[in-house]
Amino acid sequence: MLRSLVGSEMCIRDSSIGVDMQMAGNARHPMVVRYKAGCDAGGKIMALTSDAHIDCGAGNDFSAIVVGEFKGSVDSVYSIPNVHSVSTPYKSNTPSNTAMRGPGFVQATGFTEQVIDALAAKHGIDATEMRLRNLAPAEGARTCMGGALADNTVPLLTEQLLATSDFHARKLVVAEFNATHRWRKRGLEYVPIRFMCNHAIHAGATVQVNVNAFDGTVTAHHTGSEMGQGLCTKLIGAISQQFGISPDKVVVAEVNTSVLPNGILTGGSCTSESVVAAGTAACEKILASLEPVREYMTQTDGSALTPNPLMSAPQFGALQGCGPPGQPPTWEQLCCFAKGSFMPFDLHTTLTAIGEYTVDGRFTLEFARDPFGPGRSTRGGGVGHGPMTDYWSYGVAATEVEIDCLTGAKTVIRADVLQDTGNSLNARVDIGQSE
């Protein structure tokens, strides 16, 4: 219950997440897809035609991206030699739909898997077997948009998942269960996925790193949005690794537009990487400015020093504590001496730096005029959809569910997920995200 300034009362009713989504919009774009697909006698899919009609709601919002991503992802991680995909957006009298966890990709993956199930049922082929027969190879595969399906680990992930989940043996158990239960049925299936990672939309990610001279602690400001994905944790790990200090000495401040006013989009599973890259750049600037100071302190015989009236006590103590020549200073000694009141050479060292992440080769006037023009190249030799794709993220899952045919109640019995996180910035965070 809230009371306004004029004394009247207003009742705030509890709202379920369903009501909240209806008020704010459905988020994920609903769509109807008409398709034709064909396979040979062995279950190899030879052609796929899709015609998607996408409900954007009353506003444009993120719809242009959704339309494009669905169109370019209907082949998922499968090798389909002939693909024709059309996506048509529609304006409707419903709340605007927007980006929602893999916008376009999720709908495309669901669509492709339904096509495979339909083909398998029609031709009497086990759906899992049809998926395995149509997987894109680990090397040399290309997407329906013509880009390289680079570093494709789905075949390897699939082999590992089917073994660790005891998939084929459990499928026999499921079949036996269904044969002996009339009103309860179980299903077990395996599905692979791909997701496009694009750093271009995070260009301009900025991190300001401030080092406290007296104890070597670090405070970092960034332009991303921490929403539970571990961005701040990964930034702390990167900064502590760059400086060679404990993560306990690093603090990430709350986002403050009076410190860094020009924020970036947080989304697409690339913001943490972009912010970490910017933070690393800032750390490298500070380390470069400290290097002459480190060399001086390493060469100095701290034990032979006498107090210098121009030096503050902490600064003198830091230099004296370095010990005999050849012994490098600790991080705390280095920072304390570098910002002291007296320096033995004409060098003014700053312990604050700003790093910015940019994408190599993207920010040219030619690219801005025609980003998808002929002859465009990207890192990885034209990965994915074209010049906007840096790499693919791959994963596989096998899920066993049970449904009550009388009530419709559904139960997830077991889910096995295997995700290729590449060179993970923080393995524990990525495990938690997968879970």
Coordinates of C-alpha atoms in Angstrom, one line a residue:
M1 CA 0.0 0.0 0.0
L2 CA 1.4 3.4 -1.0
R3 CA 0.2 6.8 0.2
S4 CA 0.6 9.9 -2.0
L5 CA 1.5 13.4 -0.8
V6 CA -2.2 14.5 -0.8
G7 CA -3.2 11.7 1.5
S8 CA -5.1 9.4 -0.8
E9 CA -4.4 5.7 -0.9
M10 CA -3.4 3.5 -3.9
C11 CA -3.4 -0.3 -3.8
I12 CA -0.5 -2.1 -5.6
R13 CA -1.8 -5.5 -6.6
D14 CA 0.6 -8.5 -6.9
S15 CA 1.3 -9.2 -10.6
S16 CA 2.4 -12.5 -12.0
I17 CA 5.2 -12.7 -14.5
G18 CA 2.6 -13.6 -17.1
V19 CA 0.6 -10.4 -16.6
D20 CA 3.9 -8.4 -16.6
M21 CA 4.8 -9.9 -19.9
Q22 CA 1.4 -9.1 -21.4
M23 CA 1.7 -5.4 -20.3
A24 CA 5.3 -5.1 -21.6
G25 CA 4.9 -7.2 -24.7
N26 CA 5.4 -10.9 -25.5
A27 CA 9.1 -10.2 -25.9
R28 CA 9.9 -13.1 -28.2
H29 CA 8.5 -12.7 -31.7
P30 CA 5.6 -15.1 -32.6
M31 CA 5.7 -16.4 -36.1
V32 CA 4.1 -18.8 -38.5
V33 CA 6.4 -20.6 -40.9
R34 CA 5.3 -22.4 -44.0
Y35 CA 7.9 -24.8 -45.5
K36 CA 8.8 -27.5 -47.9
A37 CA 11.6 -30.0 -47.2
G38 CA 12.9 -33.1 -49.0
C39 CA 15.4 -35.8 -48.2
D40 CA 16.8 -38.8 -50.1
A41 CA 16.1 -42.4 -49.2
G42 CA 18.9 -42.4 -46.7
G43 CA 17.5 -39.5 -44.7
K44 CA 19.9 -36.8 -46.1
I45 CA 18.1 -33.5 -46.4
M46 CA 18.6 -32.2 -49.9
A47 CA 16.5 -29.0 -49.9
L48 CA 14.6 -26.7 -47.5
T49 CA 12.3 -23.8 -48.4
S50 CA 10.9 -21.6 -45.5
D51 CA 8.5 -18.7 -45.6
A52 CA 8.3 -17.0 -42.2
H53 CA 5.6 -14.5 -41.2
I54 CA 6.8 -12.6 -38.1
D55 CA 4.6 -10.7 -35.7
C56 CA 6.6 -7.6 -34.7
G57 CA 3.8 -6.0 -32.6
A58 CA 3.0 -2.3 -32.8
G59 CA 6.6 -1.1 -33.0
N60 CA 9.8 -1.8 -34.9
D61 CA 12.0 -2.3 -31.8
F62 CA 14.4 -5.2 -32.5
S63 CA 12.4 -6.8 -35.2
A64 CA 14.8 -6.1 -38.1
I65 CA 17.5 -8.1 -36.4
V66 CA 15.0 -11.0 -35.6
V67 CA 13.9 -11.2 -39.2
G68 CA 17.5 -11.4 -40.5
E69 CA 18.7 -13.8 -37.9
F70 CA 15.8 -16.2 -38.5
K71 CA 16.3 -16.1 -42.2
G72 CA 20.0 -16.8 -41.9
S73 CA 19.8 -19.6 -39.3
V74 CA 17.2 -22.0 -40.7
D75 CA 19.9 -24.5 -41.5
S76 CA 21.2 -24.5 -37.8
V77 CA 24.2 -26.8 -37.6
Y78 CA 23.1 -29.1 -40.4
S79 CA 24.5 -29.5 -43.9
I80 CA 21.6 -28.7 -46.3
P81 CA 22.9 -28.1 -49.8
N82 CA 19.8 -26.1 -51.1
V83 CA 18.1 -23.5 -48.8
H84 CA 15.7 -20.8 -49.8
S85 CA 14.6 -18.7 -46.8
V86 CA 12.2 -15.7 -46.8
S87 CA 11.2 -13.7 -43.7
T88 CA 8.3 -11.1 -43.7
P89 CA 7.7 -8.8 -40.7
Y90 CA 4.2 -7.7 -39.9
K91 CA 3.0 -4.7 -37.8
S92 CA 0.1 -5.7 -35.5
N93 CA -2.1 -4.2 -32.8
T94 CA -0.2 -5.9 -30.0
P95 CA 2.6 -4.7 -27.7
S96 CA 5.9 -4.4 -29.5
N97 CA 8.0 -7.6 -29.4
T98 CA 11.7 -7.2 -28.7
A99 CA 15.0 -9.0 -28.1
M100 CA 14.7 -12.1 -25.9
R101 CA 17.7 -14.5 -25.4
G102 CA 18.9 -15.4 -28.8
P103 CA 16.3 -13.5 -30.8
G104 CA 15.7 -15.2 -34.1
F105 CA 18.1 -18.0 -33.4
V106 CA 15.8 -19.7 -30.9
Q107 CA 12.8 -19.6 -33.3
A108 CA 15.0 -20.8 -36.2
T109 CA 16.4 -23.7 -34.2
G110 CA 12.9 -24.8 -33.1
F111 CA 11.7 -24.6 -36.6
T112 CA 14.6 -26.7 -38.0
E113 CA 14.2 -29.4 -35.4
Q114 CA 10.4 -29.6 -36.2
V115 CA 11.3 -30.0 -39.9
I116 CA 13.6 -32.9 -39.0
D117 CA 11.0 -34.6 -36.8
A118 CA 8.4 -34.3 -39.6
L119 CA 10.7 -35.7 -42.2
A120 CA 11.8 -38.5 -39.9
A121 CA 8.2 -39.5 -39.1
K122 CA 7.2 -39.4 -42.7
H123 CA 10.0 -41.6 -43.9
G124 CA 10.1 -44.0 -41.0
I125 CA 13.6 -42.9 -39.9
D126 CA 14.6 -42.4 -36.2
A127 CA 14.8 -38.7 -35.6
T128 CA 18.1 -38.9 -33.8
E129 CA 19.6 -40.8 -36.6
M130 CA 18.4 -38.2 -39.1
R131 CA 20.0 -35.5 -37.1
L132 CA 23.3 -37.4 -37.0
R133 CA 23.2 -38.0 -40.7
N134 CA 22.7 -34.3 -41.5
L135 CA 25.2 -32.7 -39.1
A136 CA 27.6 -30.3 -40.7
P137 CA 31.2 -31.6 -40.8
A138 CA 33.8 -30.2 -38.4
E139 CA 35.7 -28.6 -41.2
G140 CA 34.7 -27.0 -44.5
A141 CA 31.0 -26.4 -43.8
R142 CA 29.3 -23.2 -44.7
T143 CA 26.0 -21.7 -43.6
C144 CA 23.0 -21.0 -45.9
M145 CA 24.2 -17.4 -46.0
G146 CA 27.5 -18.5 -47.5
G147 CA 29.8 -17.8 -44.5
A148 CA 32.1 -20.4 -42.9
L149 CA 30.8 -22.5 -40.1
A150 CA 34.2 -22.1 -38.5
D151 CA 35.6 -24.2 -35.7
N152 CA 32.6 -26.4 -35.7
T153 CA 32.8 -28.6 -32.6
V154 CA 29.3 -30.0 -32.8
P155 CA 30.4 -33.4 -34.1
L156 CA 32.8 -33.8 -31.2
L157 CA 30.3 -32.5 -28.7
T158 CA 27.7 -34.9 -30.0
E159 CA 30.0 -37.9 -29.7
Q160 CA 30.9 -37.0 -26.1
L161 CA 27.3 -36.2 -25.1
L162 CA 25.8 -39.4 -26.5
A163 CA 28.5 -41.4 -24.6
T164 CA 28.3 -39.5 -21.3
S165 CA 24.5 -39.4 -21.2
D166 CA 24.2 -43.1 -22.1
F167 CA 21.8 -41.9 -24.7
H168 CA 21.2 -45.0 -26.8
A169 CA 20.7 -47.3 -23.8
R170 CA 18.3 -44.9 -22.2
K171 CA 16.3 -44.6 -25.5
L172 CA 15.6 -48.4 -25.3
V173 CA 14.4 -47.9 -21.7
V174 CA 12.1 -45.1 -22.8
A175 CA 10.6 -47.2 -25.5
E176 CA 9.9 -50.0 -23.0
F177 CA 8.3 -47.5 -20.6
N178 CA 6.0 -46.2 -23.3
A179 CA 4.9 -49.7 -24.2
T180 CA 3.9 -50.5 -20.7
H181 CA 2.2 -47.2 -19.7
R182 CA -1.0 -46.1 -21.4
W183 CA -1.5 -42.6 -19.9
R184 CA 2.1 -41.6 -19.2
K185 CA 4.6 -41.3 -22.0
R186 CA 8.3 -40.4 -22.2
G187 CA 10.6 -38.9 -24.8
L188 CA 14.3 -38.6 -25.1
E189 CA 16.0 -36.5 -27.8
Y190 CA 19.2 -34.8 -28.7
V191 CA 19.5 -31.3 -30.3
P192 CA 22.5 -29.3 -31.4
I193 CA 22.7 -25.5 -31.6
R194 CA 24.8 -22.7 -32.9
F195 CA 24.9 -19.0 -31.9
M196 CA 26.5 -16.1 -33.7
C197 CA 28.9 -14.0 -31.6
N198 CA 29.3 -10.5 -33.0
H199 CA 31.6 -8.0 -31.3
A200 CA 30.8 -5.2 -33.7
I201 CA 27.6 -4.3 -31.7
H202 CA 29.8 -3.8 -28.6
A203 CA 32.4 -1.6 -30.3
G204 CA 33.2 1.3 -27.9
A205 CA 33.0 -0.7 -24.8
T206 CA 35.0 1.4 -22.3
V207 CA 36.7 0.7 -18.9
Q208 CA 38.4 3.1 -16.6
V209 CA 40.9 1.6 -14.2
N210 CA 42.0 3.5 -11.1
V211 CA 44.8 2.2 -8.9
N212 CA 45.2 3.4 -5.3
A213 CA 48.8 4.3 -4.8
F214 CA 48.9 3.6 -1.1
D215 CA 47.8 0.0 -1.1
G216 CA 47.6 -1.1 -4.8
T217 CA 43.9 -1.7 -4.7
V218 CA 42.0 -1.2 -8.0
T219 CA 38.6 0.3 -8.8
A220 CA 37.2 -0.2 -12.3
H221 CA 34.2 1.5 -14.0
H222 CA 32.7 0.0 -17.2
T223 CA 30.0 0.8 -19.7
G224 CA 28.3 -2.7 -19.7
S225 CA 25.3 -3.9 -17.7
E226 CA 25.8 -6.6 -15.1
M227 CA 22.6 -8.7 -15.0
G228 CA 23.8 -12.0 -13.5
Q229 CA 25.9 -13.1 -16.5
G230 CA 29.2 -12.6 -14.6
L231 CA 30.5 -9.5 -16.5
C232 CA 31.9 -7.9 -13.3
T233 CA 33.4 -11.2 -12.1
K234 CA 35.2 -11.7 -15.5
L235 CA 36.5 -8.1 -15.5
I236 CA 37.9 -8.6 -11.9
G237 CA 39.6 -11.8 -13.1
A238 CA 41.2 -10.1 -16.1
I239 CA 42.4 -7.0 -14.2
S240 CA 43.9 -9.1 -11.4
Q241 CA 45.6 -11.3 -13.9
Q242 CA 47.1 -8.3 -15.8
F243 CA 48.5 -6.8 -12.6
G244 CA 49.4 -10.1 -11.0
I245 CA 47.4 -9.3 -7.8
S246 CA 44.7 -11.1 -5.8
P247 CA 41.1 -10.6 -7.1
D248 CA 40.3 -9.4 -3.6
K249 CA 42.2 -6.2 -4.4
V250 CA 39.9 -5.3 -7.3
V251 CA 36.5 -3.7 -7.0
V252 CA 34.1 -3.0 -9.9
A253 CA 32.0 0.1 -9.2
E254 CA 28.4 0.4 -10.2
V255 CA 27.8 1.8 -13.6
N256 CA 27.9 5.6 -13.4
T257 CA 27.2 7.8 -16.4
S258 CA 28.9 10.8 -14.8
V259 CA 32.1 8.7 -15.0
L260 CA 31.6 7.0 -18.3
P261 CA 28.6 8.5 -20.0
N262 CA 28.6 6.6 -23.3
G263 CA 27.3 3.1 -22.6
I264 CA 27.0 0.2 -25.1
L265 CA 24.5 -2.4 -25.8
T266 CA 24.6 -5.3 -23.4
G267 CA 23.5 -8.5 -25.2
G268 CA 24.5 -11.0 -27.8
S269 CA 26.7 -13.0 -25.3
C270 CA 29.7 -10.8 -26.2
T271 CA 29.5 -7.9 -23.8
S272 CA 31.7 -9.5 -21.1
E273 CA 34.4 -10.3 -23.7
S274 CA 34.3 -6.7 -25.0
V275 CA 34.4 -5.1 -21.6
V276 CA 37.3 -7.5 -20.5
A277 CA 39.1 -6.5 -23.7
A278 CA 38.7 -2.8 -22.8
G279 CA 39.8 -3.4 -19.2
T280 CA 42.8 -5.3 -20.5
A281 CA 43.7 -2.3 -22.7
A282 CA 43.5 0.1 -19.7
C283 CA 45.7 -2.2 -17.6
E284 CA 48.3 -2.4 -20.4
K285 CA 48.5 1.4 -20.4
I286 CA 49.1 1.6 -16.7
L287 CA 51.7 -1.2 -16.8
A288 CA 53.5 0.6 -19.6
S289 CA 53.8 3.8 -17.6
L290 CA 55.0 1.9 -14.6
E291 CA 57.7 -0.1 -16.4
P292 CA 60.4 2.6 -16.1
V293 CA 59.6 3.0 -12.4
R294 CA 59.8 -0.8 -11.9
E295 CA 63.3 -0.9 -13.6
Y296 CA 64.5 2.0 -11.4
M297 CA 63.3 0.3 -8.2
T298 CA 64.8 -3.1 -9.3
Q299 CA 68.2 -1.5 -9.8
T300 CA 68.2 0.5 -6.6
D301 CA 69.9 -0.8 -3.5
G302 CA 67.1 -0.1 -1.0
S303 CA 69.0 -1.3 2.0
A304 CA 71.7 1.4 1.5
L305 CA 69.3 4.3 1.2
T306 CA 69.2 7.1 3.7
P307 CA 66.0 9.1 4.3
N308 CA 65.3 11.8 1.7
P309 CA 63.5 14.9 3.0
L310 CA 61.7 15.3 -0.3
M311 CA 60.2 11.8 -0.1
S312 CA 57.1 11.0 1.8
A313 CA 57.5 8.3 4.5
P314 CA 55.4 5.8 2.5
Q315 CA 57.4 6.5 -0.7
F316 CA 60.7 6.1 1.0
G317 CA 59.5 2.9 2.7
A318 CA 58.5 1.4 -0.6
L319 CA 61.9 2.1 -2.2
Q320 CA 63.8 1.0 0.9
G321 CA 61.7 -2.2 1.1
C322 CA 62.9 -3.3 -2.4
G323 CA 66.0 -4.8 -0.9
P324 CA 69.3 -5.4 -2.8
P325 CA 69.7 -4.6 -6.5
G326 CA 68.0 -7.1 -8.8
Q327 CA 65.0 -7.6 -6.6
P328 CA 61.9 -6.3 -8.2
P329 CA 59.4 -4.4 -6.1
T330 CA 56.0 -5.8 -5.1
W331 CA 52.9 -4.4 -6.7
E332 CA 52.2 -2.4 -3.5
Q333 CA 55.7 -0.9 -3.4
L334 CA 55.6 -0.1 -7.1
C335 CA 52.3 1.8 -6.9
C336 CA 53.3 3.6 -3.7
F337 CA 56.6 4.9 -5.0
A338 CA 55.2 5.8 -8.5
K339 CA 52.8 8.3 -7.1
G340 CA 55.0 9.7 -4.3
S341 CA 55.9 13.4 -3.9
F342 CA 59.4 12.9 -5.1
M343 CA 60.6 11.1 -8.3
P344 CA 64.3 10.6 -9.1
F345 CA 63.7 11.4 -12.7
D346 CA 61.5 13.5 -14.8
L347 CA 58.6 11.1 -15.1
H348 CA 55.1 11.7 -13.9
T349 CA 53.3 8.4 -13.7
T350 CA 49.5 8.2 -13.7
L351 CA 47.7 5.2 -12.1
T352 CA 44.5 5.9 -14.0
A353 CA 43.8 4.8 -17.6
I354 CA 40.8 4.3 -19.9
G355 CA 40.7 1.4 -22.3
E356 CA 38.3 1.1 -25.2
Y357 CA 37.4 -2.0 -27.3
T358 CA 37.2 -1.6 -31.0
V359 CA 36.8 -4.2 -33.8
D360 CA 39.7 -4.3 -36.2
G361 CA 38.9 -3.4 -39.8
R362 CA 35.2 -2.6 -39.2
F363 CA 35.2 1.2 -38.8
T364 CA 35.8 2.5 -42.2
L365 CA 33.7 4.8 -44.3
E366 CA 33.4 2.2 -47.0
F367 CA 32.1 -0.4 -44.5
A368 CA 29.6 2.2 -43.1
R369 CA 28.2 2.9 -46.6
D370 CA 27.7 -0.8 -47.5
P371 CA 28.5 -3.3 -44.7
F372 CA 27.4 -6.3 -46.6
G373 CA 28.9 -5.3 -50.0
P374 CA 31.0 -7.6 -52.2
G375 CA 34.5 -8.4 -51.1
R376 CA 33.9 -7.8 -47.4
S377 CA 36.1 -9.9 -45.2
T378 CA 36.1 -10.6 -41.5
R379 CA 38.2 -12.3 -39.0
G380 CA 38.0 -16.0 -39.7
G381 CA 37.7 -15.5 -43.4
G382 CA 34.0 -14.5 -43.7
V383 CA 32.5 -16.4 -40.7
G384 CA 28.8 -16.9 -40.5
H385 CA 26.4 -14.3 -41.8
G386 CA 29.2 -12.1 -43.3
P387 CA 31.2 -9.2 -41.9
M388 CA 29.2 -9.0 -38.6
T389 CA 30.2 -12.4 -37.3
D390 CA 33.3 -13.1 -35.3
Y391 CA 32.8 -16.7 -34.3
W392 CA 30.2 -19.3 -33.5
S393 CA 29.3 -20.7 -30.1
Y394 CA 28.2 -24.4 -30.2
G395 CA 26.3 -26.6 -27.8
V396 CA 24.4 -29.9 -27.6
A397 CA 21.8 -31.2 -25.2
A398 CA 19.9 -34.4 -24.6
T399 CA 16.7 -34.1 -22.6
E400 CA 14.3 -36.8 -21.3
V401 CA 10.7 -35.7 -20.4
E402 CA 7.5 -37.3 -19.3
I403 CA 4.0 -36.2 -20.1
D404 CA 0.7 -37.1 -18.4
C405 CA -1.7 -37.7 -21.3
L406 CA -4.7 -37.0 -19.1
T407 CA -3.7 -33.8 -17.4
G408 CA -1.0 -32.5 -19.8
A409 CA 1.4 -32.2 -16.9
K410 CA 5.1 -32.3 -18.0
T411 CA 8.1 -33.4 -16.1
V412 CA 11.8 -33.0 -17.1
I413 CA 13.4 -36.2 -15.9
R414 CA 17.0 -35.5 -16.9
A415 CA 18.8 -33.0 -19.1
D416 CA 22.5 -33.3 -20.2
V417 CA 24.0 -30.2 -21.7
L418 CA 27.5 -29.9 -23.2
Q419 CA 28.6 -26.3 -24.2
D420 CA 31.8 -25.3 -26.0
T421 CA 32.9 -22.1 -24.2
G422 CA 36.2 -21.9 -26.0
N423 CA 38.9 -20.2 -24.0
S424 CA 36.7 -19.4 -21.1
L425 CA 37.2 -16.1 -19.3
N426 CA 35.9 -17.7 -16.1
A427 CA 35.0 -21.4 -16.1
R428 CA 32.9 -21.3 -13.0
V429 CA 30.8 -18.5 -14.2
D430 CA 30.3 -20.2 -17.6
I431 CA 29.3 -23.5 -15.9
G432 CA 26.8 -21.6 -13.8
Q433 CA 25.4 -20.0 -16.9
S434 CA 25.0 -23.3 -18.7
E435 CA 23.3 -24.8 -15.6

